[in-house]
Tab-separated table of C-alpha atoms and ligand atoms in Angstrom:
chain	number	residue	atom	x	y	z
A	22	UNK	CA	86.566	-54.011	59.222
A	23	UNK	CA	88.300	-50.806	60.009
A	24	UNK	CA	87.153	-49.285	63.286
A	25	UNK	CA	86.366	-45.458	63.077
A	26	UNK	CA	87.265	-43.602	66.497
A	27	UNK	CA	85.024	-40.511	67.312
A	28	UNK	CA	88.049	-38.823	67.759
A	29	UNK	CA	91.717	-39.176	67.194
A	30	UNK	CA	94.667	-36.820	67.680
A	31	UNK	CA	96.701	-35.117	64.820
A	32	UNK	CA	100.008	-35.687	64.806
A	33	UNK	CA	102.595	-34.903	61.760
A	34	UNK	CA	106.269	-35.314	61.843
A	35	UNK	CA	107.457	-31.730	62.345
A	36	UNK	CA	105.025	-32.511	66.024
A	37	UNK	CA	107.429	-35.556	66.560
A	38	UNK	CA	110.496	-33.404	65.890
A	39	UNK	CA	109.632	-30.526	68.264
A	40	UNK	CA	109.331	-33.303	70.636
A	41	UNK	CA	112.270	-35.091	70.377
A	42	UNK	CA	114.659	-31.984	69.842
A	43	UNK	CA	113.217	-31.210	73.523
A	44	UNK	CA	114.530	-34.923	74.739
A	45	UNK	CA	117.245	-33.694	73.451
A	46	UNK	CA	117.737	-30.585	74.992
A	47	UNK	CA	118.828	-29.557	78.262
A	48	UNK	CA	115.178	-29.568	80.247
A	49	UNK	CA	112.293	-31.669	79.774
A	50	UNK	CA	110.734	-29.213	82.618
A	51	UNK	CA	110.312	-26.039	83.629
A	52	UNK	CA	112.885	-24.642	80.249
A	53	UNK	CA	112.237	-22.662	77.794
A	54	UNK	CA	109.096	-24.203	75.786
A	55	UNK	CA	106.414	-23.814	78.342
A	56	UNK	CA	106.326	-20.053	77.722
A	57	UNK	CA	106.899	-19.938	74.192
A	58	UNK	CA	103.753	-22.417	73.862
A	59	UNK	CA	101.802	-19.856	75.898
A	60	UNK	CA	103.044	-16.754	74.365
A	61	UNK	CA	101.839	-18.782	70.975
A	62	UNK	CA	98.369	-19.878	72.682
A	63	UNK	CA	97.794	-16.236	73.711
A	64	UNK	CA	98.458	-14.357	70.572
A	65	UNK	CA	96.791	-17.002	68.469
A	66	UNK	CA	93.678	-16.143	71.202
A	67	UNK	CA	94.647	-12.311	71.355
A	68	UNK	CA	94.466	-12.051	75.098
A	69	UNK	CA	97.650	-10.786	77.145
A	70	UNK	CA	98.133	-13.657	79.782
A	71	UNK	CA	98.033	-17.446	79.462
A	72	UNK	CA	98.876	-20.333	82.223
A	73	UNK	CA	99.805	-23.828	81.003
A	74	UNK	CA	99.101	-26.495	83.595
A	75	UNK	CA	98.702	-30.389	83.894
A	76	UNK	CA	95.029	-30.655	82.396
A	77	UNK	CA	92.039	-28.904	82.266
A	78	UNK	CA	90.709	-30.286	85.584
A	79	UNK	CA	93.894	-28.847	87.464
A	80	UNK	CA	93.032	-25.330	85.376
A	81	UNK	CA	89.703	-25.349	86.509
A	82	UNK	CA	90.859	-26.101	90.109
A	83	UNK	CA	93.140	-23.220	90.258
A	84	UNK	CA	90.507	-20.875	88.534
A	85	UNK	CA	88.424	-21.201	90.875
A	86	UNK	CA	90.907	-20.745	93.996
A	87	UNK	CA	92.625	-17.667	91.941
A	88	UNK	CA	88.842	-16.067	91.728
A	89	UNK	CA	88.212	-16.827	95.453
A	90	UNK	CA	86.081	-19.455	95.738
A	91	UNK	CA	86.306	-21.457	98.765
A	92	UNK	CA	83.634	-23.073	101.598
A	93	UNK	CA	80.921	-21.144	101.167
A	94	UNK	CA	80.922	-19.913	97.903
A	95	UNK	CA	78.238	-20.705	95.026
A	96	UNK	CA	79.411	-21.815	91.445
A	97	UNK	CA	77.019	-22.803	88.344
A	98	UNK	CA	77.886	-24.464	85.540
A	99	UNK	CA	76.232	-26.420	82.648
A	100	UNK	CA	74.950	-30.270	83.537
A	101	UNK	CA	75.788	-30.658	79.841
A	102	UNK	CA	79.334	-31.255	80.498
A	103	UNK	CA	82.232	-33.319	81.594
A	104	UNK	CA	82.568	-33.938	85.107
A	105	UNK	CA	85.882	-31.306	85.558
A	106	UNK	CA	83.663	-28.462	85.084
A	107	UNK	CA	81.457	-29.448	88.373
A	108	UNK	CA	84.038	-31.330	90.504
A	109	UNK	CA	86.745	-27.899	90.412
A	110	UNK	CA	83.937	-26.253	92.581
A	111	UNK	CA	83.470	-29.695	94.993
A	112	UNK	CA	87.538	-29.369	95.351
A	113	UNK	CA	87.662	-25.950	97.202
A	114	UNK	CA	85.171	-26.809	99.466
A	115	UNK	CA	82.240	-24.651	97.553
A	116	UNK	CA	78.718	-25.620	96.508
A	117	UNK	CA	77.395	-26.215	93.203
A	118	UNK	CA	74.070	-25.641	91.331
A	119	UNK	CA	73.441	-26.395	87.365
A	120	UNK	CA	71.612	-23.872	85.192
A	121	UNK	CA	69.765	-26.322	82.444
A	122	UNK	CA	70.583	-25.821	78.611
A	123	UNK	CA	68.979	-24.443	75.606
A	124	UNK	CA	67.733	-27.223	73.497
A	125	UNK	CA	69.120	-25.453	70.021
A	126	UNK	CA	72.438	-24.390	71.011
A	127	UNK	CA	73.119	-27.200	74.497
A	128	UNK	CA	74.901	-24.545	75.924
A	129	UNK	CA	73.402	-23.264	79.261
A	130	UNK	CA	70.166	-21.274	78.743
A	131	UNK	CA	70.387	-17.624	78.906
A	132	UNK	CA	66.950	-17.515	79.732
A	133	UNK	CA	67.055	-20.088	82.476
A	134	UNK	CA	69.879	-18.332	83.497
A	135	UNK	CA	68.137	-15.093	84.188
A	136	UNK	CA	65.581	-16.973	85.956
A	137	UNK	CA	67.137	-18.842	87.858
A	138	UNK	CA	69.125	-15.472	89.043
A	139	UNK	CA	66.056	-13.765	90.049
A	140	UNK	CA	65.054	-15.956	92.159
A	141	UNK	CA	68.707	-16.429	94.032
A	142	UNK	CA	68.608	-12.593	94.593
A	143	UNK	CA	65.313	-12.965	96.249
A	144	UNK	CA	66.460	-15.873	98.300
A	145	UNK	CA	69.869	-14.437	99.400
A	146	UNK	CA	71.440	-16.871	97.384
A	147	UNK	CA	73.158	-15.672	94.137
A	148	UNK	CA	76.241	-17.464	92.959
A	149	UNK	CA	79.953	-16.319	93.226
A	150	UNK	CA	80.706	-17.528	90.090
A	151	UNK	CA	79.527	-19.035	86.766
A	152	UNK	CA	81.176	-21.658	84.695
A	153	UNK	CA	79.422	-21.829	81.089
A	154	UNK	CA	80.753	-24.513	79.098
A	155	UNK	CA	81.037	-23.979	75.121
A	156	UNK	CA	79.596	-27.191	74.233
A	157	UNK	CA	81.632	-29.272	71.258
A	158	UNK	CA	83.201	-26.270	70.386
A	159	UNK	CA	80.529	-23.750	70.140
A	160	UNK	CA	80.781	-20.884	71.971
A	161	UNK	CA	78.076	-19.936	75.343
A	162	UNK	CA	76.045	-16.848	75.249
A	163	UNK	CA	78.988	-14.982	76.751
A	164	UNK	CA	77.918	-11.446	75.993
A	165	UNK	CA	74.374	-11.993	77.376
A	166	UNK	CA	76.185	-13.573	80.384
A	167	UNK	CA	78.495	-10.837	80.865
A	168	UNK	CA	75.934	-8.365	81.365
A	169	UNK	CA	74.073	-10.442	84.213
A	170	UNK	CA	77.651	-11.152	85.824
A	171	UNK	CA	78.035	-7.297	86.039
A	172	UNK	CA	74.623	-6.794	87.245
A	173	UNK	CA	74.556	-9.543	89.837
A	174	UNK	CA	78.231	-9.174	90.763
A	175	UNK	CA	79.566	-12.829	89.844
A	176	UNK	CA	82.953	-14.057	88.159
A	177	UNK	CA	83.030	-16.127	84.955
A	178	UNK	CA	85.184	-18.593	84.065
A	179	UNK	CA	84.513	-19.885	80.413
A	180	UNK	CA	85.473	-24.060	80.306
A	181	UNK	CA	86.489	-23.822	76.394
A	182	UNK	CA	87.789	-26.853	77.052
A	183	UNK	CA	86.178	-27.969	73.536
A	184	UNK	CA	86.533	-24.478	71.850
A	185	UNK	CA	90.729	-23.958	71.200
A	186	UNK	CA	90.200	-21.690	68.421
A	187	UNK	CA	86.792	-21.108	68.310
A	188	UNK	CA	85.479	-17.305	67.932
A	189	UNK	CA	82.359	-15.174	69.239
A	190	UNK	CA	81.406	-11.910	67.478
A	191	UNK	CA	84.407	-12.159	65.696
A	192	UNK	CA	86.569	-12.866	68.631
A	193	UNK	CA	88.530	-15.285	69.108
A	194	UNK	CA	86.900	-17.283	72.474
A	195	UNK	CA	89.377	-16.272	76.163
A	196	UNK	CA	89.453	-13.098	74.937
A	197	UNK	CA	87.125	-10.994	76.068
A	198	UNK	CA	83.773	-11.825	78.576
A	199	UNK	CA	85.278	-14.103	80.821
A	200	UNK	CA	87.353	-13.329	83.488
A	201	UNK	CA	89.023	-16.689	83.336
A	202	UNK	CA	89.176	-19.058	80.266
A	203	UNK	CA	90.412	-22.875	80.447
A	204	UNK	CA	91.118	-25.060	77.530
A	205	UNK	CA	91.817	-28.697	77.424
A	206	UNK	CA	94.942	-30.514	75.166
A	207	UNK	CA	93.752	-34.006	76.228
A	208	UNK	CA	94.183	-36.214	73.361
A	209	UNK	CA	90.677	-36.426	71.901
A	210	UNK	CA	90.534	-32.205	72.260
A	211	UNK	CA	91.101	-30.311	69.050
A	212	UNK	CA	95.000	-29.579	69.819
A	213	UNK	CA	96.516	-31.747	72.114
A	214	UNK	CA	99.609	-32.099	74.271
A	215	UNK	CA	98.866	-35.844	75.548
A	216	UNK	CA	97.368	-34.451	78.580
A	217	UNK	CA	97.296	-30.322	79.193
A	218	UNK	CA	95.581	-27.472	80.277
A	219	UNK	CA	95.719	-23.757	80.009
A	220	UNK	CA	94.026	-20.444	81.134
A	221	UNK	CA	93.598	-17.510	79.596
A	222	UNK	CA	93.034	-14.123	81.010
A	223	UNK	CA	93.218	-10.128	80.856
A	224	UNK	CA	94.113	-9.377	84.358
A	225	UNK	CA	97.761	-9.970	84.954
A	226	UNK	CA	97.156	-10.146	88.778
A	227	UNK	CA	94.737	-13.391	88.393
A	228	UNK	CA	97.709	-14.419	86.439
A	229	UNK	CA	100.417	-14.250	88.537
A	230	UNK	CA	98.353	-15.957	91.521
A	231	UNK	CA	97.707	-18.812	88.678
A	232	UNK	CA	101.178	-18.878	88.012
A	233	UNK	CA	102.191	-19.183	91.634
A	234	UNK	CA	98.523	-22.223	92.348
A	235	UNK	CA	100.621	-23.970	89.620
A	236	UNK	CA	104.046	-24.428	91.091
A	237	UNK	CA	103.252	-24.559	95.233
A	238	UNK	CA	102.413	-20.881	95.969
A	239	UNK	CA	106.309	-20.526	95.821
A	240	UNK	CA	108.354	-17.487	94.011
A	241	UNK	CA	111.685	-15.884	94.015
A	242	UNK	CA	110.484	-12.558	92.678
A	243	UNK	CA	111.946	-10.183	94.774
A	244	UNK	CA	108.495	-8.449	93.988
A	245	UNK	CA	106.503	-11.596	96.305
A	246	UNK	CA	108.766	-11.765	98.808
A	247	UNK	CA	107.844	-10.612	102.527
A	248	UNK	CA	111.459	-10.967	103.342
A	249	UNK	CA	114.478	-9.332	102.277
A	250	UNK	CA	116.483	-12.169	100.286
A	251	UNK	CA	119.300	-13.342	102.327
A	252	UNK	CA	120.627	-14.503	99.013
A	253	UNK	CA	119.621	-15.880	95.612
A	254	UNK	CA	118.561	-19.260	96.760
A	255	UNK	CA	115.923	-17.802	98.928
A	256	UNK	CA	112.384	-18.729	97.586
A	257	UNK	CA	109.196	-17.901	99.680
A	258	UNK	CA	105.915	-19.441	99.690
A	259	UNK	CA	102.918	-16.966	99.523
A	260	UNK	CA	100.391	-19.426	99.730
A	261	UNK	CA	99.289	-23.137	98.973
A	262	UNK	CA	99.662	-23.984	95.279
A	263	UNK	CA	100.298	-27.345	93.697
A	264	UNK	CA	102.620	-29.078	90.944
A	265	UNK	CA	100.467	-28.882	88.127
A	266	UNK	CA	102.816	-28.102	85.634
A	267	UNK	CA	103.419	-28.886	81.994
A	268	UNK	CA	106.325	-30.478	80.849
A	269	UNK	CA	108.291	-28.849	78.232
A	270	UNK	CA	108.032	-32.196	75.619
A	271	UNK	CA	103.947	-31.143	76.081
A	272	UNK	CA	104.449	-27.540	75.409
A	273	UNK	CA	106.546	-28.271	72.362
A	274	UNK	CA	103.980	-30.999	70.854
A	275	UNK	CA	100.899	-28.029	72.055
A	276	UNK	CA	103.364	-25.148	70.420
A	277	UNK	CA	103.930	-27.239	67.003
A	278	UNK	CA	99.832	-28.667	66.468
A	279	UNK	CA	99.596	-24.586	67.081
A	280	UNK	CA	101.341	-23.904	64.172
A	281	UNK	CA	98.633	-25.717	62.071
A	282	UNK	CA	95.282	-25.103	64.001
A	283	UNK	CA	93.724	-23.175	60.971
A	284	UNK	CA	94.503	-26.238	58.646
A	285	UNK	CA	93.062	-28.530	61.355
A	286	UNK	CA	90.407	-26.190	61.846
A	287	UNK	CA	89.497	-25.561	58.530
A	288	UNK	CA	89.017	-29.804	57.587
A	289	UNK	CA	86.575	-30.004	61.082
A	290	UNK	CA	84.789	-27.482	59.157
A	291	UNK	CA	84.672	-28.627	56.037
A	292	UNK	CA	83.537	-32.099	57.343
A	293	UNK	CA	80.896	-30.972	59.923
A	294	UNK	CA	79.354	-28.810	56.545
A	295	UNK	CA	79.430	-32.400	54.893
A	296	UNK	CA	77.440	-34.100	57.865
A	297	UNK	CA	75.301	-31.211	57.598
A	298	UNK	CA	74.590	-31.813	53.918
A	299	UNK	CA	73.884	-35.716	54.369
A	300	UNK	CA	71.975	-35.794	57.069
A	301	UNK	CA	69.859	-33.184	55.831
A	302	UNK	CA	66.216	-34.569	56.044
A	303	UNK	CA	66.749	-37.349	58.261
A	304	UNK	CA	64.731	-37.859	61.728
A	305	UNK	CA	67.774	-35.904	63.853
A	306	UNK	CA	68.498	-32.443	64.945
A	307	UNK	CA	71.728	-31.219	63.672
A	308	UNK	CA	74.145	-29.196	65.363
A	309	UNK	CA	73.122	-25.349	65.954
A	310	UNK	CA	74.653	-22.700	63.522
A	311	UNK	CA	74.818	-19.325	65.239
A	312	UNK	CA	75.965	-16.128	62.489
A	313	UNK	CA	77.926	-14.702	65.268
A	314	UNK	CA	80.254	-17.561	66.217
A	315	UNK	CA	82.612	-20.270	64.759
A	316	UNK	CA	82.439	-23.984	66.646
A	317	UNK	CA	86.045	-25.083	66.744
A	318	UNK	CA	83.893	-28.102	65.982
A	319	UNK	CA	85.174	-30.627	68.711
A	320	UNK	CA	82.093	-32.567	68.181
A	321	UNK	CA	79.258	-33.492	65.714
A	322	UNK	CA	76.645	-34.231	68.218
A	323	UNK	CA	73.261	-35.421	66.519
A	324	UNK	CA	70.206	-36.158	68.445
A	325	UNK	CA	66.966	-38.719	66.968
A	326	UNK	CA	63.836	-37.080	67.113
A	327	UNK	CA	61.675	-39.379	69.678
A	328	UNK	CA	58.845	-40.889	68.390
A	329	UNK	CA	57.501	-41.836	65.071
A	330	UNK	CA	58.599	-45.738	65.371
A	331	UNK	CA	62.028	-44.810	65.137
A	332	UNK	CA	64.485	-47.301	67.157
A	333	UNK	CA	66.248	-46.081	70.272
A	334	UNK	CA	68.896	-44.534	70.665
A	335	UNK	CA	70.539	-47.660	72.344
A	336	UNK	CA	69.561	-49.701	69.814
A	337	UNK	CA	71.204	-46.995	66.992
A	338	UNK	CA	74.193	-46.799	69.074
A	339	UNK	CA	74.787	-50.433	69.257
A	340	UNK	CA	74.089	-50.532	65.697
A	341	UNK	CA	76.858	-48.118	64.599
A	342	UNK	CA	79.299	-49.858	67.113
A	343	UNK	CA	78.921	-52.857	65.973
A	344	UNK	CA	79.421	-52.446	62.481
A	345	UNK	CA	82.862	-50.823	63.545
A	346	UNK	CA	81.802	-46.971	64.222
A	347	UNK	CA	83.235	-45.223	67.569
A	348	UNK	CA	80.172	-43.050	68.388
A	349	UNK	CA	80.037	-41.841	72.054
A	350	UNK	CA	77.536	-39.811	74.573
A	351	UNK	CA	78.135	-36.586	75.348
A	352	UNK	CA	77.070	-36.365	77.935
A	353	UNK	CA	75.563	-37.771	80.955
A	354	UNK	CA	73.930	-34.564	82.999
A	355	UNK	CA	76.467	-34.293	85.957
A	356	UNK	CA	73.533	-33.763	88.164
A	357	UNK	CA	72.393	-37.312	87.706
A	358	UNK	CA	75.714	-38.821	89.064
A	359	UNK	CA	75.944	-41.344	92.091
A	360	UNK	CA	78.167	-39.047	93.539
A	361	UNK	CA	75.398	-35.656	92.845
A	362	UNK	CA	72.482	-37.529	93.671
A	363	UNK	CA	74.056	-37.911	97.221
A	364	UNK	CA	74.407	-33.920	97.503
A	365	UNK	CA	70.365	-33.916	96.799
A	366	UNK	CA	70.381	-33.476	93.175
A	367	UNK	CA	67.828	-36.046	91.091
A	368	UNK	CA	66.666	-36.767	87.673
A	369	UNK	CA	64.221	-34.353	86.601
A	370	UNK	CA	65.423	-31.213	87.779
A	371	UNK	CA	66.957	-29.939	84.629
A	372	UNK	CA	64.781	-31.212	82.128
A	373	UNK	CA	66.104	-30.272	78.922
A	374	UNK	CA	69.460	-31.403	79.431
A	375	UNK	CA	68.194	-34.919	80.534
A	376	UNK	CA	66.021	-34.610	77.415
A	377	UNK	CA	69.101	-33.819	74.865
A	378	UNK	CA	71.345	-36.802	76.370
A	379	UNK	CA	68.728	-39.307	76.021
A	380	UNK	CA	68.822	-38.995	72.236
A	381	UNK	CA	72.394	-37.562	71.832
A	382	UNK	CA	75.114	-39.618	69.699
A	383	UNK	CA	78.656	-38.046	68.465
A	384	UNK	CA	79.576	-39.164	65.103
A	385	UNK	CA	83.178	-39.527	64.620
A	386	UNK	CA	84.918	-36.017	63.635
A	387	UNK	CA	88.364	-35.764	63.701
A	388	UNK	CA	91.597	-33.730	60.651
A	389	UNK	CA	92.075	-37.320	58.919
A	390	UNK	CA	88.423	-38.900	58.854
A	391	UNK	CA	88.292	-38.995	55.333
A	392	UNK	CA	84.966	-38.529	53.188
A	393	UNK	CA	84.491	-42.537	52.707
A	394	UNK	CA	84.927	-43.370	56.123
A	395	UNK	CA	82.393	-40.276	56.663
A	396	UNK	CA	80.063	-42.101	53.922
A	397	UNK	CA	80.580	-45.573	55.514
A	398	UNK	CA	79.257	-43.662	59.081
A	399	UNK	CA	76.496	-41.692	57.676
A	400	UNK	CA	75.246	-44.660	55.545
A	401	UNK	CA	75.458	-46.613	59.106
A	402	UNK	CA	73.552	-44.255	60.966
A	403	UNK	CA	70.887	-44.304	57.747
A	404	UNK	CA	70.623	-47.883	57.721
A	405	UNK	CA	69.881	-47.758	61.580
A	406	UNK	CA	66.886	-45.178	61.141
A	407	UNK	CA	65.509	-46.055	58.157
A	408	UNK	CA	66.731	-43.065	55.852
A	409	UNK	CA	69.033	-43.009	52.545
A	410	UNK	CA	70.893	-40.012	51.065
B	512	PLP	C1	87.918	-32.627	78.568
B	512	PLP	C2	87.117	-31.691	79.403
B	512	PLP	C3	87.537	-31.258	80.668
B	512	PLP	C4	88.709	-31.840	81.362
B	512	PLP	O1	89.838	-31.733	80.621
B	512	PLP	P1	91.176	-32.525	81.038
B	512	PLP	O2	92.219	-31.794	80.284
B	512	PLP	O3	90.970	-33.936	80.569
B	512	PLP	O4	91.325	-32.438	82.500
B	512	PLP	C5	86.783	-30.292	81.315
B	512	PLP	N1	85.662	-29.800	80.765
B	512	PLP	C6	85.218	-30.216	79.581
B	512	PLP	C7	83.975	-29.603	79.012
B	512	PLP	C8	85.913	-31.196	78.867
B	512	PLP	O5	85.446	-31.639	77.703
């Protein structure tokens, strides 16, 4: 029996040229391709600066130190998320606190934002900055969020990490809203480099001190330099960065699946409308569809309604495993981590997200899942619950 991933990369043979032409060439690092992959990623996203770098997690790291954040500071993010968008707080010495979701959307709550917000201002406790996460590809409330951010005087950094090519009010998202945007090219994201990262922003000073986290803090820009050169050699470090840089193989492979994101997009679409069709009617809430924003559609999350004799959601998980399906959880609310619980965060304190991930499965969706293999999941899942199409 064939075994149906929940995600699997793309990759054609013009991808394993572009790579191999750069194993050919004179630099495998730091040439030529790492800005020409950027220069792509930013026009593609219309926004004037963008900042390739190891992964998401190192993106999120240095977004955070580039905005300021450091012992002391406050950052919120979504506990409906991966791990990275917590942890790049934990790494510059900074506190964290989790604003629960919406139950429609599973993007952080707008409303539970604002109330939560209140309440900091009373206490003297408002954050520095606040790290929405656009949950399996569908963009946050980032216009909403926006206003508060001007209002209470916080950053934003958007983790898009599942949105590459996803728009909001006919934007495309990381380019507009957020002061920072980070995407993810791990294999399982929607356009991958192996393992990648990238930011996007407007302001070209936030760039250049991402540009100089990314490659330890050092420059040769006459511009940086406290010193007068003593000769071309002479490099300076302005402050403490990191190597977390992109090769130029995984700019090539990220500047080539580029080149066909629309096509890739278009057959996530055209399959999550399927889903949508056949599982119309069954016992499980669907994805959200917003009018005012395109899901680069890194997921199909479903969730069983509780109750009503249905089996768990172990019991349909193990089900569609066993007969050969890769479904997966997405995800486990951060806050209920070993390592969370021991900085005094428990189960019950943001209820809706606990709610969501107790009856959350993603069904495979990925370019070359083709509409029998989508039949043979959906009639899985049906089988499971008790329902027929
Ligand atoms: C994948 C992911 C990350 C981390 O991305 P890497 O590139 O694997 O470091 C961060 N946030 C979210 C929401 C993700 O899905």
């Amino acid at each position: 029996m064939e075994f149906i991933p929940y995600s699997c990369q793309n990759i054609d043979d013009a991808d394993v040229d572009e790579v191999v032409r750069v194993l050919r060439s004179e630099f495998l690092t730091q040439g030529p391709m790492i800005a020409q992959f950027e220069r792509a990623f930013a026009e593609l996203h219309q926004v004037p600066h963008a900042v390739a770098v190891t992964n998401a997690t190192a993106a999120l790291h240095i977004g955070c130190l580039a905005l300021g954040i450091g012992p002391g500071s406050r950052v919120w993010t979504s506990p409906n998320s991966f791990l990275a968008s917590a942890n790049c707080a934990l790494y510059c010495g900074a506190s964290v606190d989790f604003v629960d979701i919406d139950a429609h959307t599973r993007n952080m709550s707008v409303t539970a934002l604002r109330a939560k917000l209140e309440h900091a201002e009373c206490e003297g406790t408002l954050p520095h900055l606040l790290i929405p996460v656009d949950f399996s590809g569908l963009p946050a409330d980032l216009r909403e969020m926006r206003e508060l951010a001007d209002r209470y005087g916080f950053a934003i950094m958007e983790d898009a990490s599942h949105a590459t090519g996803a728009s909001y009010l006919g934007r495309p998202v990381g380019s507009a809203w957020a002061d920072v945007t980070v995407f993810s090219f791990h294999a399982v994201k929607v356009v991958t480099t192996g393992e990648g990262g990238l930011l996007t922003t407007h302001d070209p000073a936030l760039a250049h001190r991402l540009r100089l986290l990314r490659s330890h803090g050092m420059s040769r820009d006459p511009a940086d330099l406290e010193q007068a050169p003593e000769g071309p050699w002479v490099y300076e470090q302005c402050l403490l960065g990191f190597n977390f840089r992109l090769t130029d193989l995984q700019a090539a492979l990220g500047a080539s699946q580029l080149r066909r994101i629309d096509q890739m997009q278009a057959r996530r679409n055209a399959l999550a409308d399927r889903y949508d069709r056949l599982l119309e009617g069954w016992p499980l809430r669907l994805p959200a569809r917003l009018p005012d924003r395109r899901s680069a559609w890194h997921l199909y999350a479903v969730e069983l309604v509780p109750g009503g004799g249905l089996p768990s959601r172990a019991e349909v998980f193990a089900a569609l495993r066993n007969a050969g399906i890769g479904v997966n959880v997405h995800y486990i609310p951060i806050h209920t981590q070993p390592h969370y619980r021991r900085l005094g965060f428990s189960a019950g304190q943001f209820p809706v997200a606990e709610a969501y991930y107790a009856q959350a499965i993603s069904l495979p969706l990925f370019p070359a899942l083709s509409e029998a293999q989508q039949d043979r999941v959906v009639d899985t899942l049906g089988r499971a619950i008790g329902a027929r199409r």
